[in-house]
CSV table of C-alpha atoms in Angstrom, one decimal:
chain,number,residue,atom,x,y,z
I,187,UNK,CA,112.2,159.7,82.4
I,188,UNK,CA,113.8,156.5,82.2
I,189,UNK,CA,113.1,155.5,86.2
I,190,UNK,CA,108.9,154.8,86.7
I,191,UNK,CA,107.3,157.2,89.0
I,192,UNK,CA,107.8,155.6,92.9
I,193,UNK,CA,104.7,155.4,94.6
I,194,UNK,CA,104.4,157.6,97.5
I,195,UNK,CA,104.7,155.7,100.6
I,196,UNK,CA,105.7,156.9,104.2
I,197,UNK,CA,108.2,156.0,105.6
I,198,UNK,CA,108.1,152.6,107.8
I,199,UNK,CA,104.7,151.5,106.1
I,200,UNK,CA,103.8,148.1,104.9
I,201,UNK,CA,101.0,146.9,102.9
I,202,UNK,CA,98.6,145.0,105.1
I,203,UNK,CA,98.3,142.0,102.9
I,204,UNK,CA,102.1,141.2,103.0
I,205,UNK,CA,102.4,141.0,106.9
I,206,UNK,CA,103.4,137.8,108.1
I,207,UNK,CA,101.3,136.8,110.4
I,208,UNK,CA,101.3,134.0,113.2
I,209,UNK,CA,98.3,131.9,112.0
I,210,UNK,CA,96.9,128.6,114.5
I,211,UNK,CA,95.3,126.0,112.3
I,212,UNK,CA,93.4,123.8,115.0
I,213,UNK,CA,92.6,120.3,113.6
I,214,UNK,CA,89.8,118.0,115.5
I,215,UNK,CA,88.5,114.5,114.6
I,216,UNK,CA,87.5,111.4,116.1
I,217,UNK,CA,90.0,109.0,114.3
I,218,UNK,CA,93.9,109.3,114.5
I,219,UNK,CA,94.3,108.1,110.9
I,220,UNK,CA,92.7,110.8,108.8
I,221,UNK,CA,94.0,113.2,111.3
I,222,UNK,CA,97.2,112.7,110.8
I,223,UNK,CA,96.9,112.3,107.6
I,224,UNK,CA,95.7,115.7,107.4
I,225,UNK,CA,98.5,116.9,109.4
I,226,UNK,CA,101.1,115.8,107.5
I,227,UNK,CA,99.5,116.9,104.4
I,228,UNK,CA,99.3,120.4,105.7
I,229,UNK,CA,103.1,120.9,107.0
I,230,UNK,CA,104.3,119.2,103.4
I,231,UNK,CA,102.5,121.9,102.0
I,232,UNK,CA,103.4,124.5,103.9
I,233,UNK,CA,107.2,123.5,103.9
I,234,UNK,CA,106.7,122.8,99.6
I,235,UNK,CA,106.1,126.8,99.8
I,236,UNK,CA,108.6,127.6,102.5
I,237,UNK,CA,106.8,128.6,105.1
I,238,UNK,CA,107.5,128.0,108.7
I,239,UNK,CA,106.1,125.7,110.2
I,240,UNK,CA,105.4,124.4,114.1
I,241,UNK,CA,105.3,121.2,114.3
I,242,UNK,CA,102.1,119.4,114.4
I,243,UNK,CA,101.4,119.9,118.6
I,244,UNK,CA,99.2,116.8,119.7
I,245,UNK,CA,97.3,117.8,122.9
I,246,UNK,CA,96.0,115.5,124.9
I,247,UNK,CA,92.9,113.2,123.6
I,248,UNK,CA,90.0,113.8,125.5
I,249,UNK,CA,87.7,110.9,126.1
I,250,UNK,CA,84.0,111.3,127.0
I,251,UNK,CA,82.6,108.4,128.4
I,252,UNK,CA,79.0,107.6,128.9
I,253,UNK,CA,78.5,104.8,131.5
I,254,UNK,CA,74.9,102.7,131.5
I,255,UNK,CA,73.8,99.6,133.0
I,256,UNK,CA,73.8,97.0,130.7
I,257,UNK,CA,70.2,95.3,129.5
I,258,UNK,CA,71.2,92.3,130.5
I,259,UNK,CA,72.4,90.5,133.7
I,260,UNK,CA,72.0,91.5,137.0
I,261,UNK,CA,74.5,93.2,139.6
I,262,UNK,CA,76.7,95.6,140.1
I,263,UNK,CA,79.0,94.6,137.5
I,264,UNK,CA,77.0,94.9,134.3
I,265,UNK,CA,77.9,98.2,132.9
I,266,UNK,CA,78.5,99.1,129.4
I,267,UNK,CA,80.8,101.8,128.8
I,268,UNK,CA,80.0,103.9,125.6
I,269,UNK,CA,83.1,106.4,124.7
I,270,UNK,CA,84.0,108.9,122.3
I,271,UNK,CA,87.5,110.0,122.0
I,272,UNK,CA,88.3,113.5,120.4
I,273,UNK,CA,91.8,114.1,119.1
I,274,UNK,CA,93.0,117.7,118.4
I,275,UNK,CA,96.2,119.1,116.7
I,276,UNK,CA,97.9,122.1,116.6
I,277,UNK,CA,99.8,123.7,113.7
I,278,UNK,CA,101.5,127.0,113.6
I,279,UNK,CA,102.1,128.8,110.3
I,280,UNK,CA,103.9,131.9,109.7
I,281,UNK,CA,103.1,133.8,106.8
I,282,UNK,CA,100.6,135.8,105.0
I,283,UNK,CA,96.7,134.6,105.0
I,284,UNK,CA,96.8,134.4,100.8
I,285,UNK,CA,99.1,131.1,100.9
I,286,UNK,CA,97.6,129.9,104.2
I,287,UNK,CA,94.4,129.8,102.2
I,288,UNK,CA,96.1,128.0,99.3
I,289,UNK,CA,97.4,125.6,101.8
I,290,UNK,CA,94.1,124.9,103.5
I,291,UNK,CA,92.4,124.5,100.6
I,292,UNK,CA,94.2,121.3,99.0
I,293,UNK,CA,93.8,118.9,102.4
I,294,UNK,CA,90.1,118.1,102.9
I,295,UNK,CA,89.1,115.1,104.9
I,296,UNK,CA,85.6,113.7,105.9
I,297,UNK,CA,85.4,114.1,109.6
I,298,UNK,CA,87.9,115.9,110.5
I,299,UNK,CA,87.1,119.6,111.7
I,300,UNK,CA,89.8,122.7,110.8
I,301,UNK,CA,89.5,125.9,112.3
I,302,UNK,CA,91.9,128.9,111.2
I,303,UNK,CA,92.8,131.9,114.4
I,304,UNK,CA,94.6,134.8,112.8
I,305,UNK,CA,96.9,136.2,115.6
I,306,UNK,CA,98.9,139.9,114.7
I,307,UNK,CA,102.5,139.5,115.4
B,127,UNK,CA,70.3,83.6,128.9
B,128,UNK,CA,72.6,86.2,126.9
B,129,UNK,CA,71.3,88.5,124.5
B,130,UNK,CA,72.7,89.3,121.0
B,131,UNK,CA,74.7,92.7,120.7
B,132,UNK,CA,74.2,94.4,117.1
B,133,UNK,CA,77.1,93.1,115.1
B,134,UNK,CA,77.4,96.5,113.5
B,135,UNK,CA,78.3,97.9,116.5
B,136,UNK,CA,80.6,95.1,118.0
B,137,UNK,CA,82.6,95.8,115.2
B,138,UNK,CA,82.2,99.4,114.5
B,139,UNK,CA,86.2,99.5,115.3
B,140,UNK,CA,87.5,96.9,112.9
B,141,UNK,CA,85.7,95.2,110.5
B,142,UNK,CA,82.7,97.8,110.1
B,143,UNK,CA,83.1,101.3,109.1
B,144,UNK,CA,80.5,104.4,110.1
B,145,UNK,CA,78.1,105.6,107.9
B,146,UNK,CA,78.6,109.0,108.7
B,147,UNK,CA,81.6,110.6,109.0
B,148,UNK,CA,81.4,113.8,110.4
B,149,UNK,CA,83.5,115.5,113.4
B,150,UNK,CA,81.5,118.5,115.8
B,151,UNK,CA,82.1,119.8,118.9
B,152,UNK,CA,80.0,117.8,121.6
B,153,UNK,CA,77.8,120.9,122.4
B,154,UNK,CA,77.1,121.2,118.5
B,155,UNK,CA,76.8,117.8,118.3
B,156,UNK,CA,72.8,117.3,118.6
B,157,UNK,CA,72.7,119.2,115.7
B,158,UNK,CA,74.6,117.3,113.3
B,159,UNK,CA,72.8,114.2,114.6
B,160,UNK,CA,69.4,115.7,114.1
B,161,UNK,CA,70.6,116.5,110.3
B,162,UNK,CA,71.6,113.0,109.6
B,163,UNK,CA,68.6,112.3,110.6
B,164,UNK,CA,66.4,114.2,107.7
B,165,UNK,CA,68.4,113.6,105.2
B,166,UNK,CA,67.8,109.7,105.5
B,167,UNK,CA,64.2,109.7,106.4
B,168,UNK,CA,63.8,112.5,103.5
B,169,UNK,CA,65.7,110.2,101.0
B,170,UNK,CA,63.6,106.9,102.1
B,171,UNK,CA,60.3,108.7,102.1
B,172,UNK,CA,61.3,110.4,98.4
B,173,UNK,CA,62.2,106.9,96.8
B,174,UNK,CA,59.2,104.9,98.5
B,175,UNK,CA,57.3,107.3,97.0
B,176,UNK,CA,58.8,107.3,93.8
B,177,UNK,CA,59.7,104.0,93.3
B,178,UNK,CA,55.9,102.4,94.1
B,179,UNK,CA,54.9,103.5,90.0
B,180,UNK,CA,58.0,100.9,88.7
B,181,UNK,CA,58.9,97.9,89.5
B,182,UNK,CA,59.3,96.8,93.0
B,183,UNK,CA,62.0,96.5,95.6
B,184,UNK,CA,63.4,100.2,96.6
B,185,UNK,CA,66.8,98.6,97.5
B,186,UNK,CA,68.5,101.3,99.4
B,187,UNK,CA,71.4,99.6,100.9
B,188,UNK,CA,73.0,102.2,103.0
B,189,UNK,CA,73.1,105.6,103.3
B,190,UNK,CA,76.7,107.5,103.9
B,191,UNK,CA,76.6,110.7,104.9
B,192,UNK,CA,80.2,113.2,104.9
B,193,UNK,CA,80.3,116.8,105.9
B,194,UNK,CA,83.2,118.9,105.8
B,195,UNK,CA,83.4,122.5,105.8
B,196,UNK,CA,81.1,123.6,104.0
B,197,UNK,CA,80.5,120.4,102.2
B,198,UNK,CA,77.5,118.0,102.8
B,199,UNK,CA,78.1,114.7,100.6
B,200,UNK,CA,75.6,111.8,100.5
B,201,UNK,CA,76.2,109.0,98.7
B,202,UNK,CA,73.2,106.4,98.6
B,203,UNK,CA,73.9,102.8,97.9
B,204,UNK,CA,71.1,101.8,95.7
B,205,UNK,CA,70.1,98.5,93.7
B,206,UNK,CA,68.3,100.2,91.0
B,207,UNK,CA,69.9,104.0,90.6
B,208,UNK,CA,68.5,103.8,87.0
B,209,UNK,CA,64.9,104.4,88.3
B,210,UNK,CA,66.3,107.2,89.5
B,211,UNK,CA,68.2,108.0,86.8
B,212,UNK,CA,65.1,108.3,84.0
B,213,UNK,CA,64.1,111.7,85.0
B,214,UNK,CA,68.0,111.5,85.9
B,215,UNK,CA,68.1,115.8,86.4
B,216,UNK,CA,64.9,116.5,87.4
B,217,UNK,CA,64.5,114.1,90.6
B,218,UNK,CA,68.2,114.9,91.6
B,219,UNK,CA,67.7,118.2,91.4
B,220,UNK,CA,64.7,118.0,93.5
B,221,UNK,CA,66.1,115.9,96.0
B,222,UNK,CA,69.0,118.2,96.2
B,223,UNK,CA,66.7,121.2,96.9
B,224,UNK,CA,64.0,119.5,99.0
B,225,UNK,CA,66.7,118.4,101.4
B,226,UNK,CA,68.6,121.4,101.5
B,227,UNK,CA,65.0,122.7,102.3
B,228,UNK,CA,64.5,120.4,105.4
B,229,UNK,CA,68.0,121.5,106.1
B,230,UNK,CA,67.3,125.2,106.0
B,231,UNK,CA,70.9,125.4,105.7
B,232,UNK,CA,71.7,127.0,102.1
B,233,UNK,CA,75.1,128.3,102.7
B,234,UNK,CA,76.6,124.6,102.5
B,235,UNK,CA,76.7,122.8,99.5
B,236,UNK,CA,75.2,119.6,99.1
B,237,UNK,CA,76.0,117.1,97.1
B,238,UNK,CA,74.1,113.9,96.3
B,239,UNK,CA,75.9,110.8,94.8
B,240,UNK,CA,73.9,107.4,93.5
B,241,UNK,CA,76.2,104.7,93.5
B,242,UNK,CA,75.0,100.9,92.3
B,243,UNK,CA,75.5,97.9,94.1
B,244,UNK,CA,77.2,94.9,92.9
B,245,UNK,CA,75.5,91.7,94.7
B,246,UNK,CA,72.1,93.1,95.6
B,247,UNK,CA,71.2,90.2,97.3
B,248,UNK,CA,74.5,90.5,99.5
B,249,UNK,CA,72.7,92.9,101.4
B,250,UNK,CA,70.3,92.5,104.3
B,251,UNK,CA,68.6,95.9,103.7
B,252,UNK,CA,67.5,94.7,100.2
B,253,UNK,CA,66.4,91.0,101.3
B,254,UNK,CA,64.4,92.7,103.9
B,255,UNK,CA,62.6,94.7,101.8
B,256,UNK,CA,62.0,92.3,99.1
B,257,UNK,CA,60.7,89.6,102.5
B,258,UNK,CA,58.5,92.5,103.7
B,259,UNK,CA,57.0,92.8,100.1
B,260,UNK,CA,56.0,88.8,100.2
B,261,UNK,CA,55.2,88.6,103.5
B,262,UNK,CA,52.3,92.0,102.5
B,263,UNK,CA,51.6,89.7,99.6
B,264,UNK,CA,50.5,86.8,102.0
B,265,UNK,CA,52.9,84.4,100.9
B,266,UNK,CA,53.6,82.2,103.7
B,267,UNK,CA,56.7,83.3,105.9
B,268,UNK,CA,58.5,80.0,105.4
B,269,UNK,CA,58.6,80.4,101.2
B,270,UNK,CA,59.5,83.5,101.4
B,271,UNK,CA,62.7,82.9,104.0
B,272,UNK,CA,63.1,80.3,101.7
B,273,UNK,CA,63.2,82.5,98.6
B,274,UNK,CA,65.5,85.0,100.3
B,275,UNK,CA,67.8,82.4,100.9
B,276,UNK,CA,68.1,81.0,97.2
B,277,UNK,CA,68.3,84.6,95.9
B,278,UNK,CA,71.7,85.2,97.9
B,279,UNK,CA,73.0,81.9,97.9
B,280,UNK,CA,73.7,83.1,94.2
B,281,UNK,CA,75.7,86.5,95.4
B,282,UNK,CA,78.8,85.3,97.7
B,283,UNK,CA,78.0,84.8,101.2
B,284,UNK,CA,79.0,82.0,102.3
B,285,UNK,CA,75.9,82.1,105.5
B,286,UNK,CA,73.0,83.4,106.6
B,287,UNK,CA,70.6,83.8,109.0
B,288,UNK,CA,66.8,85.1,108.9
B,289,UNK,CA,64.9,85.8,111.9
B,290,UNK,CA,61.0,86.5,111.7
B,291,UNK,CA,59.1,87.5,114.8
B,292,UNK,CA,55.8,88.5,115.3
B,293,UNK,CA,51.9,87.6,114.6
B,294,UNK,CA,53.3,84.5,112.1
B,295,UNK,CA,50.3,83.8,109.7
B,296,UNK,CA,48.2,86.1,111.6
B,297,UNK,CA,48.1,83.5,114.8
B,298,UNK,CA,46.9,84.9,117.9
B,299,UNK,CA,50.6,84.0,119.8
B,300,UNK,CA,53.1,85.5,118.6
B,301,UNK,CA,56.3,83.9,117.9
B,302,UNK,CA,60.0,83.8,116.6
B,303,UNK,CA,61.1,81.7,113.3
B,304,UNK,CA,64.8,81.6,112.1
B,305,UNK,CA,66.5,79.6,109.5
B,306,UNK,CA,70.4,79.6,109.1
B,307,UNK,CA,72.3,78.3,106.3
B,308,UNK,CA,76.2,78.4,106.1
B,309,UNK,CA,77.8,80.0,108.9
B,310,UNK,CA,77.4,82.9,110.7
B,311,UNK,CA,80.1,82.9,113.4
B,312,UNK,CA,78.2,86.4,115.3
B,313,UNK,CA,81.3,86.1,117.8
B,314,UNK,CA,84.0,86.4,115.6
B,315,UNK,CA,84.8,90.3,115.5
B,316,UNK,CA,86.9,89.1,112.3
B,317,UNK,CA,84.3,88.1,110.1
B,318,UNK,CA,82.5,90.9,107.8
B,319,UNK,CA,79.0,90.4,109.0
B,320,UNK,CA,76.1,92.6,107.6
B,321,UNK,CA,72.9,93.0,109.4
B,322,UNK,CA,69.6,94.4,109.1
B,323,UNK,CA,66.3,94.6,111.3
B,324,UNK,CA,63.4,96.0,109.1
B,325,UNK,CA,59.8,96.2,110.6
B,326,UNK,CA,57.1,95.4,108.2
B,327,UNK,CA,53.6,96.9,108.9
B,328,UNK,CA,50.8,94.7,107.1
B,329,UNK,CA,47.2,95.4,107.9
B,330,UNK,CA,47.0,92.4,110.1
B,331,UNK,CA,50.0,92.3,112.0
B,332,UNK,CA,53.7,94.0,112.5
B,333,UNK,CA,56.4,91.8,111.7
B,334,UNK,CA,60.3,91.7,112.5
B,335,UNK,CA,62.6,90.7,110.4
B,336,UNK,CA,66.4,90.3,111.3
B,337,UNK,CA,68.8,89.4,108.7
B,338,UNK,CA,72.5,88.4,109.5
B,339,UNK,CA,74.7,88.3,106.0
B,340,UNK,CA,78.2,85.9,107.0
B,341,UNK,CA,80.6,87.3,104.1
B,342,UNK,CA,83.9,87.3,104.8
B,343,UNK,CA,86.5,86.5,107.2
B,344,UNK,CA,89.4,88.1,107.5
């Protein structure tokens, strides 16, 4: 036979591992500059292997503050204010997990903290 | 009368970088904290230990600590890594697995880096140590402030400041010493300024000593 057998597949069936799937790539850190440095590194990546991309989604920084009178002086005025400011991203790939793990892989910062949702189509 | 913030932390922004750089979640965050923690007391206790059969000074400058994923990296700013570096496999190996032990965490790797400093004296962590060894000797406070000083006027700092405080020559009042030399502009958020306060336990007495290292401005 000159034609390879065809594998027997039904009708309207995919192979799991090649459905693209919506995947959220939540980025946290406590400085902007290796965050978006991270960012950026991500999408260039992602847009090297033609994937597409939603944009890098900055939600709003949430700053926790810790308020303490101050060892010194006297009054209502002496307070020191200690806060911590956490900065989050949001990037949306869509495509299969295989390159998203590629992808992920290559960017890796101190401090800053990447969490991968799978979400089906 | 004002009181002296930790330069460290005045200029934890600009001029002064953290020693650890991690990012958690504010309810996990105790927990990171708590393994920072260990690892440095581990890593004093293991060289203080180690380090009393050679020579003398420990001389660990800093410690950095970095954790990603599933990456713990320490890197340990030391004046003499070739101590360390004899047995070079054996003792990292152990220190690798005895912190990982005090971790219990085995699932994340961790990775322990020995880096050597260039100015040894340029760093208040080392002069402390090296005053706290003369000052357990009995040599009196003033030589060996004096002593510290010559040693880094050789590195490049162009001021510093010592600060003793305590049971001075085991007198029954307590008091505070200091000598300055150079510059040490504490004000300017600008100027690279290292400090250390290291608490030395003799049998007669407990001592503080503050160091303020003036090296740069920017």
């Amino acid at each position: 036979m000159t034609y390879a057998p065809m594998k027997p597949t039904k009708p309207g069936y995919e192979e799991p591992h090649e459905q693209i799937r919506k995947i959220r790539i939540t980025l946290c850190s406590k400085n902007v500059k290796n965050l978006e440095k991270v960012c950026s590194d991500l999408i260039q990546a992602a847009k090297a292997k033609a994937i597409r991309v939603k944009g890098p989604v900055r939600i709003p920084t949430k700053v926790l503050r810790i308020t303490r009178k101050a060892p010194c002086g006297e009054g209502t005025n002496t307070w020191d204010i200690y806060e911590l400011r956490i900065h989050k991203r949001l990037i949306d790939l869509y495509s299969t997990p295989d390159v998203v793990k590629q992808v992920t892989s290559i960017t890796m910062e101190p401090g800053v903290q990447v969490e991968v949702t799978i979400v089906d189509v | 009368m004002g009181q002296k913030i930790n330069p460290l932390g005045f200029r934890l922004g600009t001029t002064q970088s953290h020693h650890s750089l991690w990012f958690a979640q504010p309810k996990k965050y105790f927990k990171g904290l708590q393994e920072d923690k260990k690892i440095r007391d581990y890593i004093k206790n293991y060289v203080q230990k180690n380090m009393r059969l050679s020579s003398g000074v420990e001389g660990i400058a800093r410690i950095e600590i970095q954790k990603r994923l599933n990456l713990i990296q320490v890197i340990i700013y030391m004046r003499f890594p070739k101590l360390l570096i004899e047995d070079k496999q054996r003792k990292h190996e152990e220190l690798q697995m005895n912190v990982q032990k005090e971790l219990n965490c085995m699932n994340r790797k961790l990775n322990i880096a020995i880096t050597r400093i260039g100015n040894p004296y340029g760093h208040p962590n080392i002069l402390a140590e090296f005053i706290a060894r003369q000052l357990k000797n009995r040599v009196s406070f003033r030589k060996a402030m004096k002593k510290a000083i010559e040693s880094t006027e050789q590195a490049d700092t162009k001021g510093i400041q010592i600060q003793i405080a305590g049971r001075i020559d085991r007198k029954e009042i307590a008091r505070v010493e200091w000598i300055r030399e150079g510059r040490v502009p504490l004000q300017t958020i600008g100027a690279k300024i290292k400090y250390c306060s290291y608490r030395v336990r003799t049998i007669y007495e407990v001592l503080g000593i503050k160091i303020w290292i003036f090296i740069d401005e920017e």
